[in-house]
């Protein structure tokens, strides 16, 4: 895969092995969030498309899809392109990719295509090109990213109730892009994460540094986009191309002038990462480029808001006395602008109307008049005013003379731009070879912006610095998004998962807080792995290499798959891809089928996950699943408590949700019926349902009692399997093993009273 962000001139090459579901490709594509996907025409021959093609088009319905001829996927050409275009600073990429033929081929096709659509080529040695395998970052598949509301809120696409929304206080476009990609691909390297955390800590401890940096960073423009335009050479010189080059040179000057203030704020920093960023700003090239620019560009040419301001800046950007013709053209332009102002003030006097000169990029100069429009209708205006429009209390119009003058103005501006462009191009050609220091600058700015944003989020809530160990231990952690959207602080809970106890089975009535708890853990894990503080009193994490979630959502009408099939697909994906370093969250499984099968599937999945050392949290309404803890020592049952209060007005029991997690399984029975009762389901239906449930339960109990043979057999079977398991775990200390076995016996005597009647030998 090769990708380029047209707004930031970086090419990312990647090549990795994937399985037949192409999960990694799809995930990577989702992270990139492409505008357009390019594939070889051989991948999508009508009637004989490849599976990858089908998957890509299904998953990216709103993305433009283009096919290019297979011949453009040419690895030799790809390598040539990279040699030619990559800046010296990133040229080590050549070593990394020279035998990675697939990504080289993709790079060739991509660059050829971009040249074609952009009608421009990239300047030699101007691009940042790097290789990104899938090892350095944790993988979060796209449906998990959606379930966890990392970037998009499932309920409401417009609101900001996402992890991104919680953490995004960035001031620059680059910072926000960086935050986005970090959330989707958190780090896995503890050292790097700790370096980031050190920075956040310093920013939190040093207010002056925090506010100083924030004020400088917020003045930066989109450095990556600026670079992107500066390194492209248009194939044709158009007025637009000329104008945008001049604008960009002004932006460049504005950006470089911020380097010194940025350095000034970082001067006394102590953490290694901030020191490293300070060091990167010491690059002499920033000063050199700025000096060269200043020999040609006026000191006071700078980025300003408003199109007329920017037009004036562009017009007078180049110093006087550099080109005689330019100076003459600018004098002409000034005269025309003065004439326009003079003419409008004359008109104002002539008609005794409060006329003003205004400007917009589409109309050029026009006349504006703010007055009480009710007192003056448009047909009362003098006939020489034409193209009249009215917005609220303001009339806008022009006159035939003004149109002519605008044309002359445009004409002289074109001349100015053309001459300025020539001078700017010459200047740019002199600074091209040094311009790559901007890659460093944009990296520094976006990273500082993101770290500031983390610190900002901490100041709004009591987050804590996470640690990294081999245990997931969170003391009083809460859900960061729920905190943002609710008036009261969410109820906090503890989490403790270790290798010896790596599966939590969580039960509790509907609405008791199970899903929220699951998501909260994943969100905290992601926050920690991107270098942010986390919402808790204390938090320690084991680095997760992948985060998988299976969270019930409604039927996916779009792909026409049933709830059950969707569940099965998602769980299969987890089982295929999970390993000892995964964090797995399963929020109910087997809902889409009958209870026995649901329990069977949940049990089998749980047993599989128990055999790997993944940290797993499993919520379920199947209380039968909880008995798995007797068989495996690494399972822990937890439940959400609820309280029952008398609702005197309705003379009914009402449930009070505490959202508190406790050990053991829930003791609540028939809570579905209680929830139904609390809802608007008609009382007669609830009554019927309760009766039917009682009958069925009685029938089941009777059928179980009716077969003592079965009963005995079941007990023997359960005991036997548990003993085998205990034997397998015999690295346990003898005392613990003895306790375990005696607990086991007690439990089964309670669960199956007849077990006590079993012949002595069977029990042994
Ligand atoms: N820790 C908490 N603090 C405060 N409010 C909470 C907390 N956890 C959950 N809630 C509130 O309770 C609502 C229900 O929570 P959630 O969906 O997690 O329950 P659930 O047990 O998964 O329900 P179901 O079994 O029906 O899926 C949430 O929308 C949230 O508003």
mmCIF file of N, CA, C and O in Angstrom, residues 212-280:
data_model
loop_
_atom_site.group_PDB
_atom_site.id
_atom_site.type_symbol
_atom_site.label_atom_id
_atom_site.label_comp_id
_atom_site.label_asym_id
_atom_site.label_seq_id
_atom_site.Cartn_x
_atom_site.Cartn_y
_atom_site.Cartn_z
ATOM 1 N N UNK A 212 2.550 29.876 27.318
ATOM 2 C CA UNK A 212 3.469 30.431 26.329
ATOM 3 C C UNK A 212 3.448 29.606 25.049
ATOM 4 O O UNK A 212 3.282 30.134 23.937
ATOM 5 N N UNK A 213 3.559 28.306 25.232
ATOM 6 C CA UNK A 213 3.559 27.424 24.054
ATOM 7 C C UNK A 213 2.235 27.490 23.318
ATOM 8 O O UNK A 213 2.198 27.576 22.089
ATOM 9 N N UNK A 214 1.163 27.472 24.097
ATOM 10 C CA UNK A 214 -0.154 27.489 23.462
ATOM 11 C C UNK A 214 -0.328 28.738 22.603
ATOM 12 O O UNK A 214 -0.852 28.673 21.499
ATOM 13 N N UNK A 215 0.185 29.864 23.111
ATOM 14 C CA UNK A 215 -0.024 31.081 22.337
ATOM 15 C C UNK A 215 0.827 31.079 21.052
ATOM 16 O O UNK A 215 0.371 31.533 20.009
ATOM 17 N N UNK A 216 2.037 30.528 21.105
ATOM 18 C CA UNK A 216 2.829 30.490 19.862
ATOM 19 C C UNK A 216 2.245 29.476 18.876
ATOM 20 O O UNK A 216 2.064 29.761 17.686
ATOM 21 N N UNK A 217 1.926 28.299 19.411
ATOM 22 C CA UNK A 217 1.436 27.227 18.520
ATOM 23 C C UNK A 217 0.162 27.668 17.799
ATOM 24 O O UNK A 217 -0.037 27.391 16.621
ATOM 25 N N UNK A 218 -0.701 28.414 18.503
ATOM 26 C CA UNK A 218 -1.970 28.768 17.858
ATOM 27 C C UNK A 218 -1.771 29.750 16.703
ATOM 28 O O UNK A 218 -2.676 29.940 15.899
ATOM 29 N N UNK A 219 -0.577 30.344 16.617
ATOM 30 C CA UNK A 219 -0.369 31.274 15.486
ATOM 31 C C UNK A 219 0.145 30.565 14.236
ATOM 32 O O UNK A 219 0.236 31.145 13.162
ATOM 33 N N UNK A 220 0.490 29.290 14.375
ATOM 34 C CA UNK A 220 0.987 28.567 13.197
ATOM 35 C C UNK A 220 -0.140 28.264 12.221
ATOM 36 O O UNK A 220 -1.258 27.969 12.627
ATOM 37 N N UNK A 221 0.187 28.319 10.945
ATOM 38 C CA UNK A 221 -0.781 27.920 9.925
ATOM 39 C C UNK A 221 -0.542 26.441 9.657
ATOM 40 O O UNK A 221 0.284 25.822 10.295
ATOM 41 N N UNK A 222 -1.235 25.889 8.697
ATOM 42 C CA UNK A 222 -1.061 24.475 8.400
ATOM 43 C C UNK A 222 0.276 24.257 7.672
ATOM 44 O O UNK A 222 0.366 24.373 6.457
ATOM 45 N N UNK A 223 1.317 23.965 8.452
ATOM 46 C CA UNK A 223 2.660 23.860 7.874
ATOM 47 C C UNK A 223 2.758 22.735 6.842
ATOM 48 O O UNK A 223 3.442 22.855 5.835
ATOM 49 N N UNK A 224 2.050 21.642 7.105
ATOM 50 C CA UNK A 224 2.136 20.520 6.172
ATOM 51 C C UNK A 224 1.530 20.881 4.824
ATOM 52 O O UNK A 224 2.073 20.571 3.778
ATOM 53 N N UNK A 225 0.408 21.582 4.890
ATOM 54 C CA UNK A 225 -0.220 21.962 3.623
ATOM 55 C C UNK A 225 0.675 22.959 2.873
ATOM 56 O O UNK A 225 0.820 22.898 1.655
ATOM 57 N N UNK A 226 1.294 23.826 3.646
ATOM 58 C CA UNK A 226 2.187 24.814 3.043
ATOM 59 C C UNK A 226 3.322 24.097 2.311
ATOM 60 O O UNK A 226 3.621 24.388 1.150
ATOM 61 N N UNK A 227 3.892 23.126 2.991
ATOM 62 C CA UNK A 227 4.970 22.360 2.371
ATOM 63 C C UNK A 227 4.482 21.681 1.099
ATOM 64 O O UNK A 227 5.168 21.676 0.077
ATOM 65 N N UNK A 228 3.292 21.140 1.218
ATOM 66 C CA UNK A 228 2.746 20.407 0.093
ATOM 67 C C UNK A 228 2.664 21.274 -1.155
ATOM 68 O O UNK A 228 2.968 20.848 -2.263
ATOM 69 N N UNK A 229 2.280 22.522 -1.005
ATOM 70 C CA UNK A 229 2.175 23.400 -2.171
ATOM 71 C C UNK A 229 3.566 23.843 -2.607
ATOM 72 O O UNK A 229 3.834 23.965 -3.804
ATOM 73 N N UNK A 230 4.415 24.078 -1.623
ATOM 74 C CA UNK A 230 5.743 24.574 -2.002
ATOM 75 C C UNK A 230 6.550 23.545 -2.790
ATOM 76 O O UNK A 230 7.367 23.902 -3.628
ATOM 77 N N UNK A 231 6.319 22.262 -2.516
ATOM 78 C CA UNK A 231 7.133 21.267 -3.217
ATOM 79 C C UNK A 231 6.525 20.799 -4.537
ATOM 80 O O UNK A 231 7.099 19.960 -5.214
ATOM 81 N N UNK A 232 5.367 21.349 -4.896
ATOM 82 C CA UNK A 232 4.799 20.961 -6.188
ATOM 83 C C UNK A 232 5.142 21.999 -7.247
ATOM 84 O O UNK A 232 5.055 23.190 -7.001
ATOM 85 N N UNK A 233 5.527 21.495 -8.410
ATOM 86 C CA UNK A 233 5.842 22.425 -9.504
ATOM 87 C C UNK A 233 4.728 22.312 -10.537
ATOM 88 O O UNK A 233 4.555 21.266 -11.147
ATOM 89 N N UNK A 234 3.927 23.384 -10.698
ATOM 90 C CA UNK A 234 2.831 23.279 -11.661
ATOM 91 C C UNK A 234 3.361 23.064 -13.080
ATOM 92 O O UNK A 234 4.407 23.606 -13.448
ATOM 93 N N UNK A 235 2.624 22.246 -13.827
ATOM 94 C CA UNK A 235 3.071 22.019 -15.204
ATOM 95 C C UNK A 235 2.750 23.237 -16.069
ATOM 96 O O UNK A 235 3.346 23.451 -17.094
ATOM 97 N N UNK A 236 1.732 24.013 -15.697
ATOM 98 C CA UNK A 236 1.417 25.230 -16.458
ATOM 99 C C UNK A 236 1.384 26.419 -15.510
ATOM 100 O O UNK A 236 0.949 26.278 -14.371
ATOM 101 N N UNK A 237 1.833 27.577 -15.996
ATOM 102 C CA UNK A 237 1.789 28.781 -15.162
ATOM 103 C C UNK A 237 0.445 29.470 -15.332
ATOM 104 O O UNK A 237 0.213 30.146 -16.320
ATOM 105 N N UNK A 238 -0.447 29.299 -14.420
ATOM 106 C CA UNK A 238 -1.732 30.000 -14.516
ATOM 107 C C UNK A 238 -1.733 31.117 -13.487
ATOM 108 O O UNK A 238 -0.886 31.152 -12.597
ATOM 109 N N UNK A 239 -2.725 32.040 -13.619
ATOM 110 C CA UNK A 239 -2.787 33.142 -12.649
ATOM 111 C C UNK A 239 -2.999 32.590 -11.256
ATOM 112 O O UNK A 239 -2.385 33.015 -10.283
ATOM 113 N N UNK A 240 -3.877 31.546 -11.181
ATOM 114 C CA UNK A 240 -4.147 30.970 -9.859
ATOM 115 C C UNK A 240 -2.897 30.387 -9.235
ATOM 116 O O UNK A 240 -2.632 30.554 -8.050
ATOM 117 N N UNK A 241 -2.121 29.677 -10.088
ATOM 118 C CA UNK A 241 -0.892 29.058 -9.573
ATOM 119 C C UNK A 241 0.035 30.153 -9.067
ATOM 120 O O UNK A 241 0.644 30.031 -7.999
ATOM 121 N N UNK A 242 0.121 31.259 -9.830
ATOM 122 C CA UNK A 242 1.007 32.355 -9.446
ATOM 123 C C UNK A 242 0.562 32.946 -8.116
ATOM 124 O O UNK A 242 1.356 33.111 -7.197
ATOM 125 N N UNK A 243 -0.755 33.197 -8.041
ATOM 126 C CA UNK A 243 -1.272 33.825 -6.833
ATOM 127 C C UNK A 243 -1.022 32.940 -5.610
ATOM 128 O O UNK A 243 -0.612 33.407 -4.552
ATOM 129 N N UNK A 244 -1.244 31.621 -5.796
ATOM 130 C CA UNK A 244 -1.098 30.764 -4.624
ATOM 131 C C UNK A 244 0.367 30.627 -4.221
ATOM 132 O O UNK A 244 0.675 30.518 -3.034
ATOM 133 N N UNK A 245 1.275 30.702 -5.183
ATOM 134 C CA UNK A 245 2.705 30.651 -4.819
ATOM 135 C C UNK A 245 3.081 31.871 -3.981
ATOM 136 O O UNK A 245 3.821 31.751 -2.997
ATOM 137 N N UNK A 246 2.556 33.020 -4.368
ATOM 138 C CA UNK A 246 2.895 34.236 -3.618
ATOM 139 C C UNK A 246 2.326 34.133 -2.200
ATOM 140 O O UNK A 246 3.022 34.397 -1.221
ATOM 141 N N UNK A 247 1.045 33.700 -2.134
ATOM 142 C CA UNK A 247 0.437 33.541 -0.808
ATOM 143 C C UNK A 247 1.302 32.620 0.040
ATOM 144 O O UNK A 247 1.571 32.895 1.211
ATOM 145 N N UNK A 248 1.724 31.523 -0.569
ATOM 146 C CA UNK A 248 2.471 30.546 0.217
ATOM 147 C C UNK A 248 3.820 31.065 0.676
ATOM 148 O O UNK A 248 4.299 30.681 1.738
ATOM 149 N N UNK A 249 4.384 31.925 -0.118
ATOM 150 C CA UNK A 249 5.666 32.488 0.323
ATOM 151 C C UNK A 249 5.445 33.394 1.541
ATOM 152 O O UNK A 249 6.237 33.393 2.481
ATOM 153 N N UNK A 250 4.328 34.108 1.515
ATOM 154 C CA UNK A 250 4.015 34.952 2.684
ATOM 155 C C UNK A 250 3.768 34.058 3.905
ATOM 156 O O UNK A 250 4.249 34.320 5.002
ATOM 157 N N UNK A 251 3.034 32.968 3.690
ATOM 158 C CA UNK A 251 2.790 32.022 4.787
ATOM 159 C C UNK A 251 4.116 31.464 5.306
ATOM 160 O O UNK A 251 4.307 31.282 6.494
ATOM 161 N N UNK A 252 5.002 31.182 4.367
ATOM 162 C CA UNK A 252 6.288 30.597 4.758
ATOM 163 C C UNK A 252 7.043 31.571 5.664
ATOM 164 O O UNK A 252 7.604 31.189 6.692
ATOM 165 N N UNK A 253 7.019 32.824 5.260
ATOM 166 C CA UNK A 253 7.695 33.839 6.060
ATOM 167 C C UNK A 253 7.053 33.911 7.453
ATOM 168 O O UNK A 253 7.743 33.886 8.467
ATOM 169 N N UNK A 254 5.730 33.936 7.454
ATOM 170 C CA UNK A 254 4.987 33.990 8.717
ATOM 171 C C UNK A 254 5.394 32.803 9.613
ATOM 172 O O UNK A 254 5.659 32.958 10.802
ATOM 173 N N UNK A 255 5.472 31.615 9.011
ATOM 174 C CA UNK A 255 5.802 30.404 9.770
ATOM 175 C C UNK A 255 7.222 30.474 10.323
ATOM 176 O O UNK A 255 7.455 30.180 11.494
ATOM 177 N N UNK A 256 8.160 30.887 9.464
ATOM 178 C CA UNK A 256 9.555 30.911 9.908
ATOM 179 C C UNK A 256 9.783 31.952 10.998
ATOM 180 O O UNK A 256 10.630 31.776 11.870
ATOM 181 N N UNK A 257 8.994 33.011 10.935
ATOM 182 C CA UNK A 257 9.145 34.039 11.969
ATOM 183 C C UNK A 257 8.679 33.545 13.347
ATOM 184 O O UNK A 257 8.970 34.169 14.355
ATOM 185 N N UNK A 258 7.929 32.431 13.334
ATOM 186 C CA UNK A 258 7.466 31.908 14.623
ATOM 187 C C UNK A 258 8.478 30.965 15.268
ATOM 188 O O UNK A 258 8.313 30.556 16.413
ATOM 189 N N UNK A 259 9.510 30.583 14.504
ATOM 190 C CA UNK A 259 10.479 29.619 15.037
ATOM 191 C C UNK A 259 11.183 30.179 16.268
ATOM 192 O O UNK A 259 11.294 29.493 17.291
ATOM 193 N N UNK A 260 11.609 31.422 16.193
ATOM 194 C CA UNK A 260 12.331 32.004 17.338
ATOM 195 C C UNK A 260 11.461 32.104 18.595
ATOM 196 O O UNK A 260 11.891 31.667 19.665
ATOM 197 N N UNK A 261 10.241 32.646 18.474
ATOM 198 C CA UNK A 261 9.396 32.656 19.673
ATOM 199 C C UNK A 261 9.164 31.248 20.238
ATOM 200 O O UNK A 261 9.148 31.055 21.446
ATOM 201 N N UNK A 262 9.024 30.278 19.340
ATOM 202 C CA UNK A 262 8.798 28.905 19.810
ATOM 203 C C UNK A 262 10.021 28.404 20.581
ATOM 204 O O UNK A 262 9.909 27.789 21.641
ATOM 205 N N UNK A 263 11.173 28.711 20.010
ATOM 206 C CA UNK A 263 12.419 28.315 20.674
ATOM 207 C C UNK A 263 12.511 28.973 22.043
ATOM 208 O O UNK A 263 12.885 28.346 23.028
ATOM 209 N N UNK A 264 12.133 30.249 22.072
ATOM 210 C CA UNK A 264 12.194 31.009 23.322
ATOM 211 C C UNK A 264 11.365 30.341 24.418
ATOM 212 O O UNK A 264 11.827 30.196 25.551
ATOM 213 N N UNK A 265 10.154 29.865 24.054
ATOM 214 C CA UNK A 265 9.317 29.256 25.100
ATOM 215 C C UNK A 265 9.859 27.907 25.548
ATOM 216 O O UNK A 265 9.645 27.493 26.675
ATOM 217 N N UNK A 266 10.567 27.234 24.648
ATOM 218 C CA UNK A 266 11.046 25.884 25.006
ATOM 219 C C UNK A 266 12.420 25.897 25.677
ATOM 220 O O UNK A 266 12.925 24.853 26.085
ATOM 221 N N UNK A 267 13.002 27.091 25.754
ATOM 222 C CA UNK A 267 14.410 27.184 26.147
ATOM 223 C C UNK A 267 14.733 26.493 27.478
ATOM 224 O O UNK A 267 15.728 25.780 27.584
ATOM 225 N N UNK A 268 13.871 26.663 28.454
ATOM 226 C CA UNK A 268 14.213 26.125 29.779
ATOM 227 C C UNK A 268 13.540 24.801 30.103
ATOM 228 O O UNK A 268 13.443 24.397 31.252
ATOM 229 N N UNK A 269 13.087 24.123 29.068
ATOM 230 C CA UNK A 269 12.400 22.841 29.313
ATOM 231 C C UNK A 269 13.371 21.797 29.806
ATOM 232 O O UNK A 269 14.544 21.831 29.475
ATOM 233 N N UNK A 270 12.831 20.807 30.542
ATOM 234 C CA UNK A 270 13.762 19.813 31.055
ATOM 235 C C UNK A 270 13.524 18.415 30.508
ATOM 236 O O UNK A 270 14.440 17.610 30.451
ATOM 237 N N UNK A 271 12.309 18.089 30.089
ATOM 238 C CA UNK A 271 12.084 16.694 29.657
ATOM 239 C C UNK A 271 12.757 16.432 28.309
ATOM 240 O O UNK A 271 12.818 17.323 27.455
ATOM 241 N N UNK A 272 13.256 15.196 28.122
ATOM 242 C CA UNK A 272 14.035 14.899 26.910
ATOM 243 C C UNK A 272 13.314 15.200 25.600
ATOM 244 O O UNK A 272 13.917 15.728 24.677
ATOM 245 N N UNK A 273 12.016 14.913 25.552
ATOM 246 C CA UNK A 273 11.323 15.121 24.279
ATOM 247 C C UNK A 273 11.231 16.621 23.949
ATOM 248 O O UNK A 273 11.487 17.041 22.818
ATOM 249 N N UNK A 274 10.894 17.417 24.946
ATOM 250 C CA UNK A 274 10.813 18.862 24.705
ATOM 251 C C UNK A 274 12.195 19.423 24.372
ATOM 252 O O UNK A 274 12.335 20.281 23.499
ATOM 253 N N UNK A 275 13.199 18.860 25.014
ATOM 254 C CA UNK A 275 14.574 19.307 24.702
ATOM 255 C C UNK A 275 14.910 18.941 23.260
ATOM 256 O O UNK A 275 15.529 19.699 22.522
ATOM 257 N N UNK A 276 14.471 17.738 22.860
ATOM 258 C CA UNK A 276 14.749 17.300 21.486
ATOM 259 C C UNK A 276 14.052 18.221 20.485
ATOM 260 O O UNK A 276 14.623 18.594 19.457
ATOM 261 N N UNK A 277 12.814 18.615 20.816
ATOM 262 C CA UNK A 277 12.125 19.532 19.905
ATOM 263 C C UNK A 277 12.816 20.897 19.883
ATOM 264 O O UNK A 277 12.929 21.523 18.834
ATOM 265 N N UNK A 278 13.274 21.305 21.040
ATOM 266 C CA UNK A 278 14.022 22.561 21.081
ATOM 267 C C UNK A 278 15.249 22.444 20.172
ATOM 268 O O UNK A 278 15.528 23.326 19.353
ATOM 269 N N UNK A 279 15.931 21.297 20.305
ATOM 270 C CA UNK A 279 17.132 21.064 19.482
ATOM 271 C C UNK A 279 16.806 21.115 17.997
ATOM 272 O O UNK A 279 17.548 21.691 17.198
ATOM 273 N N UNK A 280 15.653 20.529 17.626
ATOM 274 C CA UNK A 280 15.310 20.502 16.194
ATOM 275 C C UNK A 280 15.078 21.911 15.659
ATOM 276 O O UNK A 280 15.242 22.173 14.465
#
